[in-house]
Tab-separated table of C-alpha atoms and ligand atoms in Angstrom:
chain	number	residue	atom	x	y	z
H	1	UNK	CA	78.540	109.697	112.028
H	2	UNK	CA	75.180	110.717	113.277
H	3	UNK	CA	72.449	112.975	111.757
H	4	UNK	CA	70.782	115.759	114.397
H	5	UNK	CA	68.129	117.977	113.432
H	6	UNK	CA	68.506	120.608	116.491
H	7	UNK	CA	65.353	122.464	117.250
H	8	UNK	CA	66.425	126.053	118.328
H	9	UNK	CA	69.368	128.012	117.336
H	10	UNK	CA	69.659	129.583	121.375
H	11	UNK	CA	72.691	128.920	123.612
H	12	UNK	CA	71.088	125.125	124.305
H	13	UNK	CA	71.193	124.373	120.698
H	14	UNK	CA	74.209	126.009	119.668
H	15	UNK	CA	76.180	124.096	122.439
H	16	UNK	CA	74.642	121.160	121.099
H	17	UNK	CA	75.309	121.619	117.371
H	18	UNK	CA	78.989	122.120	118.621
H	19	UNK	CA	79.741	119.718	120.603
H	20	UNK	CA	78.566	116.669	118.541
H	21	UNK	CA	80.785	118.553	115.539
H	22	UNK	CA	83.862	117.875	117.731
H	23	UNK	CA	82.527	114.517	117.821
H	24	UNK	CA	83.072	114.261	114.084
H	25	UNK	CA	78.926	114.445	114.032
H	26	UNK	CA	76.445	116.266	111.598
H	27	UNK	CA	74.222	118.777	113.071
H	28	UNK	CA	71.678	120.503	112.011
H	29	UNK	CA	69.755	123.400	113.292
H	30	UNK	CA	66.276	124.760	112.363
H	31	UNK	CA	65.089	128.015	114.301
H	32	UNK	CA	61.658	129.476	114.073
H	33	UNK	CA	63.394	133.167	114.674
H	34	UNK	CA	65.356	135.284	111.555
H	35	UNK	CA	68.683	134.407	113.108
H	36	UNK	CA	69.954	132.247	116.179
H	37	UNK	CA	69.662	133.992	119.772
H	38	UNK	CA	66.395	132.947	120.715
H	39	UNK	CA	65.992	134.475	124.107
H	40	UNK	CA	69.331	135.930	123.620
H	41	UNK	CA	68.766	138.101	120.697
H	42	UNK	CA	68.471	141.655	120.374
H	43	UNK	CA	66.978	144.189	117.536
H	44	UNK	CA	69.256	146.576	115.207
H	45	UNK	CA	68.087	150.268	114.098
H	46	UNK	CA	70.491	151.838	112.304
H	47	UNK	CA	73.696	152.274	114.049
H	48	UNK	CA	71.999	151.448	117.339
H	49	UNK	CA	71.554	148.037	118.535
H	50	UNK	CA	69.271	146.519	122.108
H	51	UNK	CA	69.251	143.478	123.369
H	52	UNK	CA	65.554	142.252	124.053
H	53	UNK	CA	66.389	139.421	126.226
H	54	UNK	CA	68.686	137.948	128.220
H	55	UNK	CA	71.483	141.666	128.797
H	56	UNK	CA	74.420	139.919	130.309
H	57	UNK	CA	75.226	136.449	132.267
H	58	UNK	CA	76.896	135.200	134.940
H	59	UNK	CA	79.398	132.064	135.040
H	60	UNK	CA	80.249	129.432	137.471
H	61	UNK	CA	80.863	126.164	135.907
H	62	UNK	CA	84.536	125.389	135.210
H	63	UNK	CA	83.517	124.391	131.517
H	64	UNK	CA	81.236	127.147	131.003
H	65	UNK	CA	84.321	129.475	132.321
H	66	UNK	CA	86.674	128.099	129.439
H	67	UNK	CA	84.094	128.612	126.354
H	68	UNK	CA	83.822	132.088	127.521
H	69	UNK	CA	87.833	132.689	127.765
H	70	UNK	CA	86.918	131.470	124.056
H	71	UNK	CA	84.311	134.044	123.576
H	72	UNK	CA	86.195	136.852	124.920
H	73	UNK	CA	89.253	135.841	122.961
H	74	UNK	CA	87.196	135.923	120.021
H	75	UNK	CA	85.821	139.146	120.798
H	76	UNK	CA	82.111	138.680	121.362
H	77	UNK	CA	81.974	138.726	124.730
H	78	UNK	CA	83.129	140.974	128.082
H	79	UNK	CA	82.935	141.245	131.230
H	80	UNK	CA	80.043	143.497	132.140
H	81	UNK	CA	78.621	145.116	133.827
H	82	UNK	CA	80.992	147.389	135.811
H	83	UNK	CA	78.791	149.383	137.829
H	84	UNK	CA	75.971	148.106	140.359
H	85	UNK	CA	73.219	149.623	142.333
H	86	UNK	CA	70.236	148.227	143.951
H	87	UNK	CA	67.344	149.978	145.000
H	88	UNK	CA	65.642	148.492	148.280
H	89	UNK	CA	62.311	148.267	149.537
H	90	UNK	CA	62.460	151.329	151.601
H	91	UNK	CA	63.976	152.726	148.161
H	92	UNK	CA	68.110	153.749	149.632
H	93	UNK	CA	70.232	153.094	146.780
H	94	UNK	CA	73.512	150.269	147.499
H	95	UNK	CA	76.390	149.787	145.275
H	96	UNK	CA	76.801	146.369	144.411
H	97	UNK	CA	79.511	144.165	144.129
H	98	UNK	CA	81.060	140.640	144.449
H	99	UNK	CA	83.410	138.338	142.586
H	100	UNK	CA	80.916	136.779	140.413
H	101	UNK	CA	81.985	136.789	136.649
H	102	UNK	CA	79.569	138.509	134.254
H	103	UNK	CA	79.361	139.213	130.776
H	104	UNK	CA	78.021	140.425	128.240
H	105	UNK	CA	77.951	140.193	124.190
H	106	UNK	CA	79.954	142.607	122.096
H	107	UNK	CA	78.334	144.557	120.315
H	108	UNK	CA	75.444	142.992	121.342
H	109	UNK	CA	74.227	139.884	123.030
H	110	UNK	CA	73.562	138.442	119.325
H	111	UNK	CA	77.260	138.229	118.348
H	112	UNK	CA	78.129	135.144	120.807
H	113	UNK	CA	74.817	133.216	118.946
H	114	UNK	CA	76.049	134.367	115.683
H	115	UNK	CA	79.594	133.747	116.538
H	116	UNK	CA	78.534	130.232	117.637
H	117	UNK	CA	76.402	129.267	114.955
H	118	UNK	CA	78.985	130.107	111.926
H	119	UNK	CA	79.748	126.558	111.552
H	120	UNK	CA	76.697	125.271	111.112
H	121	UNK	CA	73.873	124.476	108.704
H	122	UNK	CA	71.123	126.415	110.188
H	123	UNK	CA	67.432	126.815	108.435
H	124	UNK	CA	66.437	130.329	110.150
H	125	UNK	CA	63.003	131.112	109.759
H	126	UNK	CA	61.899	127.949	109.733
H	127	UNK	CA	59.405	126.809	112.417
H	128	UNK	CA	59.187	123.061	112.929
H	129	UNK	CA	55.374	121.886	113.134
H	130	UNK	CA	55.530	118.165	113.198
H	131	UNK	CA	58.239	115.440	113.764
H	132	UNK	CA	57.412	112.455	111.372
H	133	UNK	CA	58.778	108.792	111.968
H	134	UNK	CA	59.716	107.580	108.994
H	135	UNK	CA	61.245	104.083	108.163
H	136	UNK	CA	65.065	105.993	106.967
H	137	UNK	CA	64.788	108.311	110.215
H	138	UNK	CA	63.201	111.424	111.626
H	139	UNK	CA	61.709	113.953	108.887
H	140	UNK	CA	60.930	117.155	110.243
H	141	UNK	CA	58.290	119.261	108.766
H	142	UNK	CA	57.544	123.199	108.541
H	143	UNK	CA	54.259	125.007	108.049
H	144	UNK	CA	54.269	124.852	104.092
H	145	UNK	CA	54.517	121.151	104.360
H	146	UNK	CA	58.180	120.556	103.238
H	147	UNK	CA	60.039	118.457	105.607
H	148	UNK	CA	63.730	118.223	106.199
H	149	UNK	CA	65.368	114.736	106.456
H	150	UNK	CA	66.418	112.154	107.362
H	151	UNK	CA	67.794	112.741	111.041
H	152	UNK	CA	69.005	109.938	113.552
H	153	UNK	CA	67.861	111.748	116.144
H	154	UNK	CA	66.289	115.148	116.933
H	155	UNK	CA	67.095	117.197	120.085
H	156	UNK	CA	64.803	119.608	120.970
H	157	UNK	CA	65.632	122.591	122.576
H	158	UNK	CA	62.451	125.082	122.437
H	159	UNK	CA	61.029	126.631	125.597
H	160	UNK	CA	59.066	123.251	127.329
H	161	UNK	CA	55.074	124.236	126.317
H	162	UNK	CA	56.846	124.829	122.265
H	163	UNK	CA	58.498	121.592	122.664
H	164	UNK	CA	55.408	119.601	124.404
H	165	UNK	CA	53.275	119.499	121.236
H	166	UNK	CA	56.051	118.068	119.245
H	167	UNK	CA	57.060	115.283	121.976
H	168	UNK	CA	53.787	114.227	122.672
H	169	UNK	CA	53.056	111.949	119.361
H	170	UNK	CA	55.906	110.321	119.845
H	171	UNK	CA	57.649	110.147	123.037
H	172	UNK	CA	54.783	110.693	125.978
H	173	UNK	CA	57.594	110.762	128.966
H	174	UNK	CA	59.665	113.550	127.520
H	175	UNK	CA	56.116	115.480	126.687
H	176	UNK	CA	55.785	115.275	130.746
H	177	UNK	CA	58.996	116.443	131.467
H	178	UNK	CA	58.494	119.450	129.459
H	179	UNK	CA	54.976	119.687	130.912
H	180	UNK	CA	56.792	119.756	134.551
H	181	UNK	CA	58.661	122.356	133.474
H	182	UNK	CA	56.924	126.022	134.234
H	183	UNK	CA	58.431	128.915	131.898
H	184	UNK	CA	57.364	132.338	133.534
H	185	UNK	CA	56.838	135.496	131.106
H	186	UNK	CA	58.581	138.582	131.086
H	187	UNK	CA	58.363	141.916	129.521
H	188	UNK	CA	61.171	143.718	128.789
H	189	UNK	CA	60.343	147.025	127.487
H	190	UNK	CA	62.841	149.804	126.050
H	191	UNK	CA	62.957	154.033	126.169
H	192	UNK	CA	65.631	156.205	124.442
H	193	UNK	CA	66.101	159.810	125.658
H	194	UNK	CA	67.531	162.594	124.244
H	195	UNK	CA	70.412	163.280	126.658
H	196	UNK	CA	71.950	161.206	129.387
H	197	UNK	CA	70.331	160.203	132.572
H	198	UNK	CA	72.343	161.772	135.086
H	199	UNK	CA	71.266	160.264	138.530
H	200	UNK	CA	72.371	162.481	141.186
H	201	UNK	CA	75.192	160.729	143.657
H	202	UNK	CA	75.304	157.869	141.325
H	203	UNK	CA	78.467	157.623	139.184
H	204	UNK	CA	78.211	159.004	136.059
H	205	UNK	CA	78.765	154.909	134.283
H	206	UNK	CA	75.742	153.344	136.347
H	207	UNK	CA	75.058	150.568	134.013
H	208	UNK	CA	72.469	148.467	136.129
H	209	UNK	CA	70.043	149.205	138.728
H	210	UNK	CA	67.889	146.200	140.961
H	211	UNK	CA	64.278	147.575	141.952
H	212	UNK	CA	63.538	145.270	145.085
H	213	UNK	CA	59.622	146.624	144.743
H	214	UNK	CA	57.524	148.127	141.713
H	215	UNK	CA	56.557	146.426	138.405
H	216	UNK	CA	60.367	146.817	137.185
H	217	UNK	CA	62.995	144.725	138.475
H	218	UNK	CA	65.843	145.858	136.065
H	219	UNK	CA	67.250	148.729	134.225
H	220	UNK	CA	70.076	148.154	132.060
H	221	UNK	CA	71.890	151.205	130.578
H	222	UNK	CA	72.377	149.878	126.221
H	223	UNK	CA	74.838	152.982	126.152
H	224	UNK	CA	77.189	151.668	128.922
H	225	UNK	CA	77.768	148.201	127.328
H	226	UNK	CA	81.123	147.870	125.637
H	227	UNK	CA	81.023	148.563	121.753
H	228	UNK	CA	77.993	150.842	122.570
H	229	UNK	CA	79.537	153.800	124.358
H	230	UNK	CA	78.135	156.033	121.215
H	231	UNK	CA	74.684	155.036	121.162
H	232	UNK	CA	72.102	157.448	122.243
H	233	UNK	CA	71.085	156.912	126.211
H	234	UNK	CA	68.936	153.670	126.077
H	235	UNK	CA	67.877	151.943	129.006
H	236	UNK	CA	66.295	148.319	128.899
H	237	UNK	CA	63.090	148.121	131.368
H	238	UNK	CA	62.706	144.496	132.484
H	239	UNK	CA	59.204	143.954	134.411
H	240	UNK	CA	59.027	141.984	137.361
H	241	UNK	CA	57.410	138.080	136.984
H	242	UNK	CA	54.385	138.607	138.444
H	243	UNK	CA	53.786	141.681	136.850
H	244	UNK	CA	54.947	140.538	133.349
H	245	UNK	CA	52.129	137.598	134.391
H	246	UNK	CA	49.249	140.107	134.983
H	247	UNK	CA	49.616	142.860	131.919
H	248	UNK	CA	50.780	139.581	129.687
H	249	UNK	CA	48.459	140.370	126.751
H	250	UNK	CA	48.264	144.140	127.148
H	251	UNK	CA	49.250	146.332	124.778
H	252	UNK	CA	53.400	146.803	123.748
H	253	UNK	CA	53.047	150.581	123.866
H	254	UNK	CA	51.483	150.710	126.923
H	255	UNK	CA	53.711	148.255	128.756
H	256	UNK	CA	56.652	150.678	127.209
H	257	UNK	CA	54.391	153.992	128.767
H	258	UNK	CA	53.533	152.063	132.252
H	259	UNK	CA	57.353	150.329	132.575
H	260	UNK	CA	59.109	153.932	132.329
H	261	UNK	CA	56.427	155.742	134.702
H	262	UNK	CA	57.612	152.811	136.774
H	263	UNK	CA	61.159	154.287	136.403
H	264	UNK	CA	60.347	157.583	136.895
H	265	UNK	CA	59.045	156.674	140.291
H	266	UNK	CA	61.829	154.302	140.799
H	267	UNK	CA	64.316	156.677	140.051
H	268	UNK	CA	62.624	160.168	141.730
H	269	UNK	CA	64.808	160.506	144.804
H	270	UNK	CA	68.041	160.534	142.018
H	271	UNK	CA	66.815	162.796	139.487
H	272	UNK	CA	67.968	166.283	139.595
H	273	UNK	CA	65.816	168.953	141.750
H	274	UNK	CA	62.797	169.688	139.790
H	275	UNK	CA	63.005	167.682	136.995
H	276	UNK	CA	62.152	164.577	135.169
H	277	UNK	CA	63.699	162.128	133.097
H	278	UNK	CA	65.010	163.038	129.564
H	279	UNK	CA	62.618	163.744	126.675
H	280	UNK	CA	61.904	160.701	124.875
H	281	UNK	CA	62.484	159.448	121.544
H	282	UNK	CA	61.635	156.134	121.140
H	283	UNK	CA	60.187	153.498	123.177
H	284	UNK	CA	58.861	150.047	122.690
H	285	UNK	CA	57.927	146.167	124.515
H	286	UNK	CA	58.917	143.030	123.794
H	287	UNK	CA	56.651	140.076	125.287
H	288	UNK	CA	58.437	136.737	125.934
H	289	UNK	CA	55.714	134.629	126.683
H	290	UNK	CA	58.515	131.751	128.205
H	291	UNK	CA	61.204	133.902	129.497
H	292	UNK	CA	62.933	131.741	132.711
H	293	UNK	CA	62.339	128.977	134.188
H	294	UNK	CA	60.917	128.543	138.108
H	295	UNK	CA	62.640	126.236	139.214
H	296	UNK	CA	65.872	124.426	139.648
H	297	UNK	CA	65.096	120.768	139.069
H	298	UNK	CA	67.634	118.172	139.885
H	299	UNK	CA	69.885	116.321	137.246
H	300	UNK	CA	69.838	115.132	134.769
H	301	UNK	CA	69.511	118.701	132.558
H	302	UNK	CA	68.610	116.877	129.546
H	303	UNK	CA	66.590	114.147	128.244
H	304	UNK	CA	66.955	111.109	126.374
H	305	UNK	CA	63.858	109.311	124.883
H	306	UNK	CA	62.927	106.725	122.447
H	307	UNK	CA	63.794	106.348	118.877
H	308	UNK	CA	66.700	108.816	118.635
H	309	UNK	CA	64.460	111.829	120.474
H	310	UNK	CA	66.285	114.099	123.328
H	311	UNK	CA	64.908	117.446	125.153
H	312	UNK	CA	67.786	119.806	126.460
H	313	UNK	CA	67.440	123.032	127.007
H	314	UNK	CA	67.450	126.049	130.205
H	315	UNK	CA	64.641	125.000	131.253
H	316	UNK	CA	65.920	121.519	132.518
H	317	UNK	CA	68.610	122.810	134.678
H	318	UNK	CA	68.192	126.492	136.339
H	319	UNK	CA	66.843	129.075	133.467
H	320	UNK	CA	70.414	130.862	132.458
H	321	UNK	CA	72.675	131.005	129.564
H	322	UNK	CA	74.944	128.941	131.517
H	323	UNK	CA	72.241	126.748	131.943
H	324	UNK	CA	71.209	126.304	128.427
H	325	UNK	CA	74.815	125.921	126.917
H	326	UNK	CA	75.954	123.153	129.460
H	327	UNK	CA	72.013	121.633	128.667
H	328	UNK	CA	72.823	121.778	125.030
H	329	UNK	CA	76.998	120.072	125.771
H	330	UNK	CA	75.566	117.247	127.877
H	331	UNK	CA	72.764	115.857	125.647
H	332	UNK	CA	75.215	116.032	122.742
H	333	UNK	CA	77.741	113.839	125.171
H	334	UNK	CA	74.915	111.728	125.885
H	335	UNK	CA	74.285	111.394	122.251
H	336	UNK	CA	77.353	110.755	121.158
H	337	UNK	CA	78.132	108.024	123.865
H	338	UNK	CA	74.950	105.973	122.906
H	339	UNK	CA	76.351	106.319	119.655
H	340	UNK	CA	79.234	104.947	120.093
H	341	UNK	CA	78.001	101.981	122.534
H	342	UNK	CA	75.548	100.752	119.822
S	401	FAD	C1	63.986	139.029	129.570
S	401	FAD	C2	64.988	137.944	129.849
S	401	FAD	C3	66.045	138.204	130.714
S	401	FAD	C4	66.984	137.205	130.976
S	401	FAD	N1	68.041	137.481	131.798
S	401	FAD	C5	69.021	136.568	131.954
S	401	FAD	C6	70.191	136.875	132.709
S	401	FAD	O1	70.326	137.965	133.269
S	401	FAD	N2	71.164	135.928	132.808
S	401	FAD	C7	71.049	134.706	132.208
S	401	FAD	O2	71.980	133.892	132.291
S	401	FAD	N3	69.939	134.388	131.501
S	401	FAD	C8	68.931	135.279	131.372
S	401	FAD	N4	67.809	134.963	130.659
S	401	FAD	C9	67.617	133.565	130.230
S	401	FAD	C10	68.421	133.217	128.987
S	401	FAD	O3	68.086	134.091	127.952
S	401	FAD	C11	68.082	131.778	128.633
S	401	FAD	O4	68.454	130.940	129.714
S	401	FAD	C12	68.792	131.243	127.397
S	401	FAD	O5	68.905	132.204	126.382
S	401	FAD	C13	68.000	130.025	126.927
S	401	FAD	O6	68.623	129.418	125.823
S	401	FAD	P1	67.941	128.140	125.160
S	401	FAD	O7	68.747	127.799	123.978
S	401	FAD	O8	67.735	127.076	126.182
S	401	FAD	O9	66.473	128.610	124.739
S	401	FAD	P2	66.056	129.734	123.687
S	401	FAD	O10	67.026	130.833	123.664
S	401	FAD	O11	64.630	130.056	123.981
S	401	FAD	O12	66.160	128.973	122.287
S	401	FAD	C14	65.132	128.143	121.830
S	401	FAD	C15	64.896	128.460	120.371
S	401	FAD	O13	63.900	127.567	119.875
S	401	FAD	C16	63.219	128.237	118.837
S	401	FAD	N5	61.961	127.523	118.611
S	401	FAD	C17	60.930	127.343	119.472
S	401	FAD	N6	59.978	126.581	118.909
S	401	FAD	C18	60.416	126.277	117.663
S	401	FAD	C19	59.874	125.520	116.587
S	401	FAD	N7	58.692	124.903	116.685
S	401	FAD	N8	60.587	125.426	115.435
S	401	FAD	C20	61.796	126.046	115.307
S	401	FAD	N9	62.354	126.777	116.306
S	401	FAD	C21	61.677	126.879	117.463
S	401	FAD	C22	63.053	129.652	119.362
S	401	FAD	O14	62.875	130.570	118.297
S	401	FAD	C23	64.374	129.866	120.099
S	401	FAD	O15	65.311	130.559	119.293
S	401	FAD	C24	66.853	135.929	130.370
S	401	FAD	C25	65.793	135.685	129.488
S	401	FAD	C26	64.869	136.684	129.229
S	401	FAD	C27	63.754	136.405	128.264
């Protein structure tokens, strides 16, 4: 039976920390965050819950298809959203539609990370400064100085420029790959109102609008997602890359006030005759410094190095959930085969 430390509780690790259970393996995750999610989670007021990240997901792979019948059996997951626009460059609205599968978490995008990491032995708030090579394994250490061992192996599954600094002592040819990896930023700001945003000639559900110009590129209706039909009307304001690039270290609250004058431009043409949008009660920005990935790099979408190290991960294989979680199954395959072989 093998020993993995798993840095990062997000869909990568979680996949991974599965998988090599099946396999009759010991996993063991350490995440830097309160809870697992990672670029998946979202934040809880009250009665009210947002997701800050990732707000739904597409799936293609046959695998990938199966774990989310499992999801949706389980009831953390469904198919969302249900109602499409997009708003082009010469700003006419389209309804959009096509047979791709999405989903979303229920309640809340958290639930599938939660729901995934159950089984596990996961050390949440723990950030991992320093791998140590010890003569009975890998040690792992946090920023208080304890350390956490020993491990077999250690699959890390951070954002590439986190996961870098801890490679780099040890294993110089996974530190490159994550160096060859670019993460682009994204903000993805929030705004509650105090009634519904009615859009005029736009169904009465619109859950999603595309902006094809303007800092945003997304606005995601909280309200419409299933299990949050009695929130108050909260719409998720995700910036554009190369916006999210040039505002990255302004201020939260005034990427919140710029991102929703965004929308009230975006939206103008839709809103009633003489008015604006909805008086606001809350608003806020979240900054993720390494939100996607930009580009899709051939296989392999995960790494093995020396000594028992592995890098998996989004980032390795096209920047989406589906991306992570079959990232996080194939290094734990990988894994478990070398295991076995040996
Ligand atoms: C704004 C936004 C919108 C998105 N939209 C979509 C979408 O529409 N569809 C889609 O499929 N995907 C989307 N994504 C991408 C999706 O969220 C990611 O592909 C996926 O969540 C990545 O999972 P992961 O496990 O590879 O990485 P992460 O979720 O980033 O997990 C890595 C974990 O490592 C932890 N960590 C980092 N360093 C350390 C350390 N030193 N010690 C301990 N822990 C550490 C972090 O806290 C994190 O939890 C979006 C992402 C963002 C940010």
């Amino acid at each position: 039976m093998l020993q993995v430390a798993i840095i990062g509780a997000g869909f990568s690790g979680l996949a991974c920390a599965g998988q090599l259970r099946r396999h009759g393996h010991r996993a063991v995750l350490f995440d830097k965050g309160r809870g697992p999610g990672g670029r998946a989670s979202s934040r809880r007021e009250g009665d009210e819950s947002l997701d800050l990240g990732a707000q739904y997901f597409s799936v293609r792979d046959a695998a990938f298809a199966a774990e989310v019948d499992r999801w949706e059996a389980a009831g953390v997951a469904t198919p969302w959203p249900t109602s499409c626009h997009r708003v082009d460059a010469s700003g006419d609205w389209q309804e959009e539609g096509d047979d791709q599968r999405r989903y979303c978490g229920t309640p809340r995008m958290s639930a599938i990370t939660r729901h995934l990491a159950a089984p596990h032995e996961l050390f949440a708030a723990t950030r991992v400064t320093r791998l140590i090579d010890r003569l009975d394994g890998w040690w792992l250490e946090d920023p208080q100085g304890d350390s956490y061992g020993p491990f077999d192996s250690v699959v890390v599954t951070a954002p590439a420029a986190q996961a870098e600094p801890l490679l780099r002592p040890h294993d110089e040819a996974l530190a490159k790959a994550c160096r060859e990896i670019r993460m682009l930023p994204c903000w993805s700001a929030w705004v509650r109102f105090d009634t519904a945003l009615t859009l005029e000639g736009i169904d009465a559900d619109w859950s999603v609008v595309r902006f094809d110009q303007g800092p945003l590129r997304l606005a995601v209706r909280q309200n419409r997602k299933p299990g949050r039909e009695h929130q108050s009307e909260t719409l998720s304001l995700l910036a554009r890359d190369e916006w999210s690039q040039r505002h990255l270290e302004d201020d939260a609250e005034d990427v919140a006030s710029r991102l929703t004058a965004a929308l009230q431009k975006a939206l103008a043409t839709r809103l009633p005759t003489g008015s604006s949008l909805p008086q606001i009660t809350a608003s806020g920005a979240h900054r993720w410094r390494y939100a996607t990935a930009d580009l899709t790099l051939a296989a392999p979408d995960h790494r093995l190095g020396e000594d028992g190290l592995a890098l998996a991960g989004d980032g390795l294989r096209g920047g989406r959930i589906e991306d992570a979680w079959l990232s996080g199954v194939n290094v734990a395959e990988a894994l478990h085969r070398t295991a076995t072989e040996a």
